[in-house]
XYZ file of C-alpha atoms in Angstrom:
709
model
C 8.834 35.366 -37.799
C 7.383 36.773 -34.587
C 7.146 40.211 -36.116
C 5.302 38.759 -39.091
C 2.942 36.605 -37.078
C 1.862 39.264 -34.637
C 0.413 41.576 -37.284
C -1.390 38.606 -38.849
C -2.882 37.576 -35.535
C -3.781 41.170 -34.808
C -5.978 41.525 -37.896
C -9.174 40.186 -36.257
C -8.623 42.381 -33.202
C -8.197 45.414 -35.373
C -10.918 44.756 -37.928
C -13.687 43.515 -35.651
C -13.988 46.731 -33.617
C -13.927 48.706 -36.824
C -16.786 46.661 -38.245
C -18.754 46.906 -35.043
C -18.468 50.681 -35.065
C -19.529 50.992 -38.708
C -23.071 51.757 -37.658
C -21.843 54.309 -35.141
C -19.410 57.132 -35.565
C -16.244 56.073 -37.473
C -12.957 56.405 -35.626
C -11.110 59.628 -36.214
C -7.852 58.051 -37.441
C -7.208 54.317 -38.222
C -3.655 54.553 -36.816
C -3.348 50.920 -35.667
C -4.210 49.446 -39.065
C -1.709 51.639 -40.877
C 1.107 50.656 -38.493
C 0.295 46.973 -38.968
C 0.634 47.171 -42.734
C 4.042 48.848 -42.594
C 5.419 46.287 -40.120
C 4.198 43.324 -42.132
C 5.837 44.445 -45.343
C 9.180 45.518 -43.887
C 12.323 43.482 -44.540
C 13.688 41.557 -41.575
C 17.434 41.380 -41.107
C 17.282 37.580 -41.030
C 14.526 37.115 -43.594
C 14.046 36.910 -47.350
C 15.225 39.691 -49.656
C 13.221 41.078 -52.544
C 15.452 40.928 -55.591
C 19.182 41.582 -55.249
C 19.327 44.376 -52.669
C 19.079 43.870 -48.933
C 18.485 46.924 -46.755
C 19.041 45.431 -43.310
C 21.562 43.109 -41.667
C 21.919 41.411 -38.295
C 25.387 39.956 -38.899
C 27.481 43.126 -38.578
C 26.026 44.210 -35.217
C 23.985 41.168 -34.049
C 21.044 43.578 -34.039
C 18.484 44.372 -36.726
C 20.190 47.431 -38.218
C 19.922 49.170 -41.570
C 23.015 48.535 -43.694
C 23.109 52.229 -44.557
C 23.443 53.025 -40.824
C 26.280 50.561 -40.113
C 29.882 51.954 -40.170
C 31.301 48.991 -42.063
C 31.408 47.637 -45.603
C 28.780 44.886 -45.931
C 27.631 42.863 -48.941
C 24.535 40.663 -48.913
C 24.048 37.933 -51.521
C 20.367 36.924 -51.390
C 18.620 33.721 -52.427
C 17.444 35.327 -55.677
C 21.055 35.480 -56.880
C 21.569 31.826 -55.904
C 18.493 30.845 -57.906
C 19.295 32.955 -60.976
C 22.884 31.689 -61.420
C 21.919 28.073 -60.710
C 24.357 27.857 -57.807
C 24.943 24.493 -56.145
C 27.673 25.523 -53.684
C 28.346 28.412 -51.350
C 31.324 29.585 -53.406
C 29.204 30.097 -56.517
C 27.137 32.724 -54.701
C 30.151 34.370 -53.045
C 31.622 35.063 -56.480
C 29.272 38.061 -56.660
C 29.878 39.418 -53.161
C 32.713 41.633 -54.417
C 36.360 41.141 -53.401
C 35.918 37.563 -52.111
C 38.516 35.205 -53.582
C 38.780 31.408 -53.535
C 41.474 29.782 -51.413
C 42.491 26.189 -50.663
C 39.639 23.700 -51.142
C 41.557 20.710 -49.711
C 41.859 18.735 -52.913
C 38.315 19.333 -54.109
C 36.803 18.237 -50.795
C 35.166 21.605 -50.310
C 37.114 22.829 -47.284
C 35.769 26.336 -47.306
C 38.630 28.802 -47.334
C 38.115 32.209 -48.886
C 40.115 35.408 -48.906
C 38.713 38.825 -48.021
C 40.932 41.894 -48.291
C 44.015 39.744 -48.705
C 43.624 37.380 -45.749
C 42.157 33.899 -45.597
C 38.793 33.502 -43.884
C 38.730 30.119 -42.207
C 36.110 31.081 -39.629
C 32.611 31.714 -40.885
C 29.142 31.408 -39.392
C 25.642 30.048 -39.821
C 22.952 31.988 -38.011
C 25.666 33.491 -35.797
C 27.378 30.181 -34.868
C 30.795 29.114 -36.163
C 30.377 26.190 -38.586
C 33.787 25.861 -40.253
C 35.626 24.134 -37.418
C 37.554 21.019 -38.471
C 37.354 19.987 -42.150
C 33.657 20.327 -43.040
C 32.015 20.167 -46.446
C 31.241 23.338 -48.288
C 27.629 24.325 -47.449
C 25.049 23.565 -50.098
C 23.380 26.466 -51.896
C 19.916 24.936 -51.466
C 19.750 25.984 -47.794
C 20.857 29.621 -48.250
C 18.472 32.497 -47.618
C 21.226 35.102 -47.722
C 24.995 35.380 -47.253
C 26.240 38.469 -45.428
C 29.884 39.353 -46.069
C 31.507 41.514 -43.380
C 34.718 43.244 -44.412
C 37.238 43.922 -41.682
C 37.721 42.162 -38.306
C 34.656 40.612 -36.690
C 36.360 39.347 -33.517
C 34.494 41.781 -31.280
C 31.230 39.951 -31.994
C 32.361 36.488 -33.059
C 35.733 35.740 -31.473
C 38.781 34.248 -33.183
C 39.200 34.986 -36.876
C 41.234 36.786 -39.514
C 41.274 40.576 -39.904
C 40.244 40.671 -43.578
C 36.639 39.753 -42.900
C 34.182 36.896 -42.656
C 30.625 36.012 -43.589
C 27.474 34.741 -41.933
C 25.061 32.368 -43.648
C 21.401 32.978 -42.896
C 19.628 29.707 -43.582
C 16.118 29.317 -44.960
C 13.581 29.524 -42.139
C 9.986 28.267 -41.802
C 7.184 30.292 -43.366
C 3.515 30.120 -42.371
C 2.296 29.870 -45.959
C 2.525 26.284 -47.218
C 4.837 25.901 -50.223
C 6.777 23.009 -51.759
C 9.318 23.328 -54.569
C 10.866 20.344 -56.366
C 14.005 21.066 -58.357
C 16.328 19.254 -60.724
C 19.591 20.298 -62.386
C 21.841 18.636 -64.971
C 24.893 19.882 -66.828
C 27.323 18.856 -69.532
C 29.935 17.798 -66.938
C 27.662 15.038 -65.690
C 25.855 16.786 -62.833
C 22.648 15.066 -61.746
C 20.977 16.904 -58.892
C 17.564 16.816 -57.231
C 16.287 19.178 -54.523
C 13.265 19.653 -52.286
C 12.300 22.805 -50.390
C 9.077 22.594 -48.421
C 7.631 24.858 -45.718
C 4.368 25.604 -43.990
C 2.414 25.543 -40.741
C 1.502 22.449 -38.745
C -1.530 24.058 -37.068
C -4.176 26.618 -37.897
C -2.678 29.352 -35.732
C 0.789 28.947 -37.328
C 2.361 28.452 -33.902
C 4.230 25.429 -35.282
C 5.980 25.950 -38.596
C 8.526 23.857 -40.472
C 11.078 23.947 -43.282
C 12.798 20.993 -44.907
C 15.512 21.119 -47.562
C 16.771 17.930 -49.223
C 19.552 17.467 -51.789
C 20.663 14.339 -53.640
C 23.482 14.760 -56.129
C 25.802 12.663 -58.242
C 28.331 14.155 -60.593
C 31.079 13.416 -63.049
C 33.667 16.125 -63.664
C 35.791 17.777 -66.346
C 38.654 16.208 -64.393
C 39.610 12.677 -65.480
C 38.559 9.917 -63.057
C 36.925 12.377 -60.638
C 33.356 11.618 -59.628
C 31.451 12.623 -56.518
C 28.198 12.196 -54.633
C 26.446 14.394 -52.097
C 23.397 14.229 -49.802
C 22.041 17.011 -47.641
C 19.172 16.994 -45.118
C 18.322 20.301 -43.429
C 15.145 20.415 -41.291
C 13.968 23.445 -39.270
C 11.123 23.562 -36.728
C 9.842 26.773 -35.170
C 7.537 26.862 -32.162
C 5.934 30.175 -31.282
C 5.210 29.497 -27.612
C 3.430 32.838 -27.171
C 3.532 36.362 -28.537
C 6.924 36.957 -26.920
C 8.763 33.648 -27.141
C 9.896 31.374 -29.949
C 12.050 28.239 -30.119
C 13.862 27.179 -33.284
C 15.351 23.711 -33.726
C 17.520 23.413 -36.829
C 19.655 20.605 -38.198
C 21.933 20.146 -41.174
C 23.440 16.807 -42.178
C 25.784 16.736 -45.165
C 27.373 13.614 -46.659
C 29.974 14.041 -49.398
C 32.249 11.567 -51.213
C 34.953 12.910 -53.516
C 38.479 11.813 -54.512
C 41.375 13.839 -53.161
C 42.179 15.899 -56.237
C 44.828 18.581 -55.713
C 44.679 19.717 -59.338
C 47.716 20.340 -61.568
C 51.359 20.395 -60.524
C 53.414 23.560 -60.974
C 56.930 22.382 -60.109
C 59.575 24.925 -61.182
C 61.496 22.364 -63.254
C 58.638 20.370 -64.793
C 58.751 19.930 -68.557
C 55.583 21.888 -69.397
C 52.011 22.692 -68.573
C 49.332 20.063 -68.068
C 45.868 19.877 -69.576
C 43.138 20.929 -67.147
C 41.592 17.478 -67.098
C 44.784 15.670 -65.961
C 44.349 13.635 -62.759
C 47.434 12.369 -60.947
C 45.825 10.003 -58.463
C 44.362 6.514 -58.768
C 40.725 5.467 -58.949
C 41.568 2.425 -56.842
C 42.422 4.719 -53.902
C 38.704 5.400 -53.595
C 37.106 8.560 -52.280
C 37.299 10.516 -49.070
C 34.036 10.407 -47.133
C 33.163 13.662 -45.384
C 30.194 13.704 -43.008
C 29.010 16.720 -41.028
C 26.082 17.101 -38.668
C 25.101 20.452 -37.176
C 22.292 20.973 -34.668
C 21.149 24.371 -33.401
C 18.578 25.165 -30.721
C 17.832 28.897 -30.627
C 15.601 30.974 -28.342
C 14.056 34.399 -28.969
C 12.265 36.052 -26.066
C 10.875 39.592 -25.976
C 11.253 40.705 -22.366
C 9.324 43.929 -22.954
C 8.982 46.566 -25.651
C 12.658 47.586 -25.302
C 14.544 44.426 -24.391
C 15.082 41.194 -26.314
C 16.892 38.022 -25.191
C 18.400 35.685 -27.767
C 20.388 32.577 -27.049
C 21.222 29.177 -28.339
C 23.278 26.007 -28.358
C 25.025 24.434 -31.319
C 26.636 21.021 -31.526
C 28.773 20.307 -34.580
C 30.178 16.864 -35.335
C 32.164 15.714 -38.331
C 34.558 13.182 -39.784
C 36.680 12.733 -42.886
C 38.242 9.392 -43.761
C 39.375 7.334 -46.705
C 42.268 6.711 -49.051
C 44.072 9.086 -51.392
C 47.136 9.400 -53.605
C 49.434 12.405 -53.157
C 52.737 13.579 -54.631
C 56.216 13.101 -53.180
C 58.135 15.251 -55.644
C 59.351 15.600 -59.219
C 62.222 13.521 -60.622
C 65.178 15.061 -62.467
C 63.620 14.277 -65.883
C 60.965 16.925 -65.260
C 58.044 14.615 -66.030
C 58.026 11.741 -63.523
C 56.350 12.336 -60.157
C 56.793 10.112 -57.147
C 53.590 9.454 -55.220
C 52.420 7.993 -51.941
C 49.207 6.270 -50.948
C 47.643 7.590 -47.747
C 44.739 6.794 -45.463
C 43.430 9.378 -43.010
C 40.992 9.509 -40.134
C 39.980 12.992 -39.037
C 37.316 13.593 -36.400
C 36.051 16.768 -34.763
C 33.248 18.152 -32.655
C 32.369 21.586 -31.348
C 29.949 22.712 -28.633
C 28.980 26.383 -28.653
C 26.683 28.217 -26.236
C 25.765 31.885 -26.555
C 23.322 34.385 -25.075
C 22.707 37.988 -26.182
C 20.652 40.698 -24.489
C 19.574 43.584 -26.716
C 18.039 46.775 -25.371
C 16.752 50.048 -26.819
C 16.615 53.039 -24.478
C 17.432 56.727 -24.036
C 20.098 57.915 -21.622
C 21.634 61.363 -21.201
C 19.480 62.571 -24.041
C 20.897 59.983 -26.473
C 19.271 56.944 -28.065
C 21.107 53.664 -27.398
C 20.982 50.158 -28.824
C 22.891 48.101 -26.276
C 24.061 44.534 -26.811
C 25.491 42.310 -24.071
C 26.726 38.836 -24.912
C 28.362 35.794 -23.323
C 29.747 32.773 -25.177
C 31.383 29.429 -24.493
C 33.031 27.159 -27.055
C 34.629 23.732 -26.715
C 36.343 22.387 -29.855
C 37.950 18.939 -30.130
C 39.932 17.575 -33.054
C 41.985 14.419 -33.577
C 43.677 13.045 -36.663
C 45.767 10.186 -37.944
C 47.341 9.895 -41.393
C 49.256 6.807 -42.530
C 51.303 6.828 -45.728
C 53.461 4.687 -47.984
C 57.054 5.650 -48.833
C 57.968 9.278 -49.564
C 60.744 8.991 -52.166
C 60.405 10.534 -55.616
C 61.037 7.061 -57.077
C 58.093 5.504 -55.203
C 54.811 4.749 -56.973
C 55.715 6.985 -59.966
C 53.537 8.361 -62.745
C 54.351 10.264 -65.940
C 52.752 13.725 -65.876
C 52.309 13.790 -69.645
C 51.559 10.137 -70.406
C 49.991 8.706 -67.250
C 49.399 4.982 -66.916
C 46.807 4.200 -64.275
C 46.051 0.964 -62.480
C 49.282 0.420 -60.527
C 48.837 -1.586 -57.309
C 48.561 0.643 -54.265
C 51.732 0.511 -52.141
C 51.709 -0.598 -48.524
C 51.338 1.907 -45.706
C 54.714 2.095 -43.971
C 54.697 5.275 -41.891
C 52.446 7.444 -39.754
C 53.025 11.107 -40.538
C 50.246 12.657 -38.439
C 48.820 11.465 -35.134
C 47.582 14.204 -32.843
C 44.801 15.583 -30.688
C 43.734 19.145 -29.967
C 41.286 20.848 -27.623
C 40.448 24.550 -27.643
C 38.111 26.113 -25.091
C 37.095 29.746 -25.098
C 35.073 31.926 -22.731
C 33.931 35.352 -23.858
C 31.982 38.419 -22.822
C 31.275 41.334 -25.134
C 29.470 44.653 -25.015
C 28.390 46.865 -27.890
C 26.555 50.181 -27.929
C 25.134 51.930 -30.973
C 24.598 55.557 -29.972
C 22.674 58.186 -31.906
C 24.831 61.181 -30.989
C 22.795 63.524 -33.198
C 20.149 63.118 -35.852
C 22.931 62.598 -38.381
C 25.852 61.134 -36.370
C 25.891 57.589 -34.948
C 28.682 55.859 -33.045
C 29.320 52.171 -32.616
C 31.591 51.173 -29.721
C 32.283 47.749 -28.344
C 34.832 45.359 -26.921
C 35.176 41.644 -26.379
C 37.121 39.975 -23.589
C 37.966 36.382 -24.398
C 40.033 33.738 -22.704
C 41.083 30.677 -24.640
C 42.749 27.554 -23.329
C 44.476 25.386 -25.905
C 45.924 21.903 -25.488
C 47.829 20.085 -28.231
C 49.036 16.482 -27.963
C 51.505 15.157 -30.531
C 51.237 11.376 -30.182
C 54.223 10.791 -32.457
C 56.500 13.115 -30.516
C 55.283 13.766 -26.961
C 57.957 16.436 -26.459
C 56.167 18.525 -29.085
C 52.948 18.562 -27.057
C 51.991 21.765 -25.265
C 49.373 23.750 -23.385
C 48.717 27.466 -23.483
C 46.183 30.027 -22.310
C 45.739 33.621 -23.390
C 43.399 36.503 -22.733
C 42.466 38.598 -25.743
C 40.738 41.971 -25.911
C 39.115 42.847 -29.236
C 37.750 46.406 -29.357
C 35.875 48.078 -32.200
C 34.930 51.705 -32.759
C 33.023 53.236 -35.656
C 31.309 56.471 -36.671
C 28.844 57.131 -39.470
C 27.572 60.566 -40.509
C 24.680 61.319 -42.847
C 25.714 64.129 -45.165
C 22.306 63.835 -46.826
C 19.475 61.306 -46.674
C 21.203 59.395 -49.476
C 24.912 59.917 -48.725
C 26.796 58.882 -45.565
C 30.492 58.772 -44.651
C 31.952 56.422 -42.056
C 35.144 55.274 -40.367
C 36.009 52.346 -38.122
C 38.916 50.640 -36.439
C 38.935 47.157 -34.919
C 41.160 44.294 -33.766
C 41.218 40.546 -34.330
C 42.968 37.501 -32.912
C 43.374 33.833 -33.831
C 45.256 31.073 -31.983
C 48.200 29.527 -33.827
C 48.635 25.789 -34.013
C 51.850 23.833 -33.479
C 55.023 24.471 -31.467
C 58.469 26.004 -31.942
C 61.813 24.178 -31.695
C 61.629 24.500 -27.900
C 58.213 22.786 -27.896
C 56.594 26.026 -26.819
C 53.226 27.135 -28.140
C 53.025 30.149 -30.421
C 51.456 33.434 -29.462
C 48.155 34.004 -31.276
C 47.908 36.030 -34.453
C 46.734 39.587 -33.857
C 45.317 41.965 -36.427
C 44.255 45.583 -36.569
C 42.266 47.222 -39.345
C 41.336 50.773 -40.244
C 38.610 51.636 -42.738
C 36.993 54.790 -44.118
C 34.223 54.803 -46.650
C 31.051 56.235 -48.139
C 27.585 54.771 -48.544
C 25.234 56.072 -51.213
C 21.602 55.122 -51.762
C 19.314 55.950 -54.659
C 15.840 55.161 -53.324
C 14.193 55.906 -56.653
C 16.285 53.125 -58.223
C 16.468 50.834 -55.151
C 20.259 50.954 -55.512
C 23.036 51.049 -52.903
C 26.770 51.639 -53.347
C 29.520 51.296 -50.717
C 33.139 52.319 -51.314
C 35.933 51.933 -48.756
C 39.655 52.445 -48.210
C 41.325 50.009 -45.797
C 44.663 49.265 -44.142
C 45.162 45.991 -42.241
C 48.159 44.446 -40.467
C 48.465 40.968 -38.972
C 51.212 40.100 -36.466
C 52.602 36.847 -35.055
C 52.314 35.189 -38.445
C 54.233 31.904 -38.509
C 57.497 32.097 -40.414
C 60.600 29.907 -40.713
C 62.926 29.683 -37.725
C 66.236 31.307 -38.792
C 68.174 28.816 -36.639
C 66.358 25.668 -37.792
C 64.263 25.665 -40.973
C 62.404 22.556 -39.785
C 60.574 24.739 -37.259
C 58.647 27.983 -37.250
C 58.489 31.100 -35.111
C 55.688 33.608 -34.618
C 57.723 36.534 -35.870
C 56.120 37.454 -39.135
C 53.872 40.320 -40.143
C 51.662 40.775 -43.165
C 49.971 43.913 -44.410
C 47.043 44.481 -46.714
C 45.790 47.802 -47.999
C 43.522 48.844 -50.783
C 40.141 49.973 -52.000
C 36.881 48.141 -52.654
C 33.450 49.050 -53.910
C 30.239 47.042 -53.887
C 26.903 47.679 -55.581
C 23.492 46.018 -55.322
C 20.162 47.147 -56.638
C 16.805 46.542 -58.189
C 17.166 49.471 -60.565
C 13.677 48.852 -61.923
C 11.226 46.066 -61.052
C 12.720 44.193 -64.022
C 16.410 45.194 -63.928
C 18.668 43.850 -61.130
C 22.425 43.949 -60.538
C 24.993 42.994 -57.901
C 28.795 42.977 -57.850
C 31.927 44.846 -56.915
C 35.553 45.750 -57.529
C 38.560 45.384 -55.229
C 42.152 46.569 -55.323
C 44.257 44.708 -52.741
C 47.977 45.167 -52.088
C 48.897 42.349 -49.682
C 52.471 41.379 -48.810
C 54.840 40.201 -46.084
C 56.259 43.147 -44.121
C 58.294 41.294 -41.458
C 59.908 37.880 -41.792
C 62.858 35.818 -40.587
C 62.529 33.370 -43.497
C 64.864 33.482 -46.482
C 62.220 31.765 -48.597
C 59.563 34.328 -47.594
C 61.381 37.660 -47.465
C 59.847 41.056 -46.871
C 57.862 42.132 -49.909
C 56.579 38.654 -50.779
C 52.998 38.764 -52.085
C 50.413 36.657 -50.253
C 49.088 33.556 -51.989
C 45.855 33.592 -54.043
C 45.432 37.369 -53.680
C 44.936 39.334 -56.920
C 45.664 43.032 -56.917
C 42.588 43.626 -59.044
C 39.301 41.749 -59.119
C 35.897 42.600 -60.521
C 32.532 40.859 -60.744
C 29.069 41.925 -61.865
C 25.805 40.064 -62.321
C 23.208 41.879 -64.433
C 19.714 40.459 -65.116
C 16.597 41.732 -66.875
C 13.103 40.251 -66.738
C 10.504 41.119 -69.380
C 7.217 42.297 -67.874
C 4.994 42.571 -70.934
C 4.449 41.209 -74.397
C 5.130 37.731 -75.764
C 8.331 37.475 -73.693
C 6.637 38.320 -70.370
C 8.336 36.452 -67.516
C 11.503 35.688 -69.465
C 14.656 36.639 -67.593
C 18.070 37.000 -69.208
C 21.353 37.956 -67.626
C 25.113 37.991 -67.792
C 27.779 37.545 -65.156
C 31.328 38.815 -65.659
C 34.219 37.880 -63.374
C 37.755 39.214 -63.650
C 40.583 38.027 -61.400
C 44.049 39.518 -61.748
C 47.376 37.708 -61.585
C 48.201 35.971 -58.296
C 50.976 34.079 -56.558
C 50.696 30.343 -55.996
C 52.297 30.593 -52.561
C 53.754 33.062 -50.062
C 57.367 32.347 -51.001
C 60.055 34.092 -53.007
C 59.973 31.388 -55.684
C 56.195 30.918 -55.897
C 54.728 30.364 -59.350
C 52.465 32.920 -60.985
C 48.829 32.411 -61.920
C 47.731 34.516 -64.889
C 44.792 36.902 -64.821
C 41.555 35.641 -66.338
C 38.063 36.769 -67.287
C 34.999 34.570 -67.490
C 31.576 35.403 -68.886
C 28.449 33.513 -67.828
C 24.992 33.740 -69.419
C 21.688 32.882 -67.791
C 18.050 32.638 -68.774
C 14.907 31.584 -66.974
C 11.279 31.338 -67.994
C 8.075 30.577 -66.053
C 6.492 27.948 -68.255
C 3.422 28.153 -66.026
C 2.706 29.769 -62.678
C 4.152 26.640 -61.057
C 6.949 25.602 -63.422
C 10.180 27.596 -63.872
C 12.930 26.653 -66.336
C 16.572 27.707 -65.985
C 19.392 27.623 -68.509
C 22.937 28.698 -67.600
C 25.997 28.792 -69.842
C 29.109 29.217 -67.700
C 32.528 30.236 -69.058
C 31.070 31.238 -72.404
C 34.449 31.654 -74.126
C 35.946 28.479 -72.612
C 38.701 30.376 -70.814
C 41.514 28.185 -69.443
C 42.565 29.470 -66.050
C 43.674 28.534 -62.546
C 41.184 29.517 -59.872
C 43.283 28.747 -56.752
C 46.612 27.343 -55.580
C 47.999 25.416 -52.616
C 51.395 24.612 -51.170
C 53.427 26.343 -53.870
C 53.064 23.137 -55.892
C 49.434 22.785 -56.894
C 47.050 24.894 -58.934
C 43.399 23.935 -59.310
C 42.019 24.580 -62.798
C 38.773 26.370 -63.492
C 35.898 24.552 -65.170
C 35.548 24.709 -68.982
C 32.473 25.915 -70.843
C 29.522 24.221 -69.153
C 25.823 24.217 -70.015
C 23.447 23.684 -67.098
C 19.677 23.217 -67.264
C 17.247 23.207 -64.374
C 13.566 22.991 -63.581
C 11.665 24.044 -60.461
C 8.101 22.869 -59.852
C 5.977 24.503 -57.157
C 3.349 22.129 -55.784
């Protein structure tokens, strides 16, 4: 915002002298005015995107850098895509990032786990801060300005994570121009949703600006006996203290209630398939209540023309509690499932502090963009889960002829009762060096120490403490063959602490990953189109696998490998024609293992070898249809495994086709109509535990209206 405000405030200073000199000799060249206009219209790396194609990103380097100049595969899903497809959740938008697959959603609760390049991504970020610690709700689409998907390890900049990639959510920020949008959405599955997005300035000079997003939602479901409710409050205040300094205070409170719904069983010996609406729980168990509150205080301070200081504090607090019904196992008849009733209390909080110093300077005849950063993180988590009996004869239900309304059994055992603390201290350095006019290098490394304490309150001998130092380097090169075509290569490392203990009550070594990537980036300025294609090879070590001497325990002796090819495209081909999407080929499997149930060669769960998605929209500019937008989204996901075991069930490939249309009824009223899963494809979108598969939604018609006040 500072870069936008300064040119606005500079207009009187620039125009007044020009007017005063009108009666005298005119200035030779109006250089200052021209520079102001270019700066004001340029895209900011953390700001809104025009159409479907972003040109800059701050997530991959933590600096405002052109995507075309970054030696890494990056996809940006902007707010325009979210609006056009009628997205309500983060995952809806990520469907068009290219090569991002859906993982475990914790029984429909929205635990956000995705897979990038074959590996799960359980760490992701909001404005540069980790926000997926614990068991939080899936972020609401109403607060998204853009989602930036980073393929490959991001540990050098962000710390612990998986080597496949991650993503950073850039939330909607205050704008000086006052604007309020009221929205409403309904669909044929019983969705009832209302939204508010309002922004503006609190004073004439626009030193104080605000943004407030509100969501209220109630919904039925295509799943029997599954209903939910959701509320989201996300305020942002920005205070421009002076030309060089700004403070941003941002909050996000999300309340969600949803039954624990694992989906459909896929036992090897069950009698047959189940209809996609079949629910195996009990309404009387109630819903799990998930509440998350995130507060960020961020500082931006321009030290001088070359140096910028950014820093901030985030406090994240959350809880998940309530009753649920879960399976014990399948009886010999192939149709009767034993169940247990459970109650859980999960609580977590996370304090994160970070400071980054960015500088632009020349040294030894080379241009440098230097980034220095320090971070501290303190994560706490505790949980307790009580259950009824665990026999297959307990609390049974017939898979194919369920009778609901059985009395809930008594809680007789505590299966989980623990506490965990993880502290980390980190320092990182990154330098982007213009070696020549065409060749740029990116070098960096992160030194991080983490201290982990785990207390098992059911079995004190299984408690442990550990501390490790991790070094996460990254190196990349990008070379401009022409103004439109660049080639690049990078290599980087990742790490992630493991949880639990071995049979000797010793903590596991952390997972470590290394990735190599080569690719090309091609831009067609005349069509506002960008294409990135990359080859990658990733390995992850110290993966937990079964202890060969005692199958009740695990050892950090496994290794998994992922290799493949992906391509992403985004563009505003004409002012009316927009597209975004991608293709990925991923070969991911176990390469080292001591487990007989997970031998070498086992495919990783939820990872298709082939996936493809493309969103294509066209907006009429003239004639009787002026303003009407129509589009189609196509998603293909290849066959996948339901678990990383030798006997895991298979999930078939599927293709879905979505249609969209929007029309500005007036300058202030916009109508949306979306038809998802046009051909009513029956498919499984994700699996968990080698037992469960969550079905995809049937054909659904969704209508929406947005009113600008």
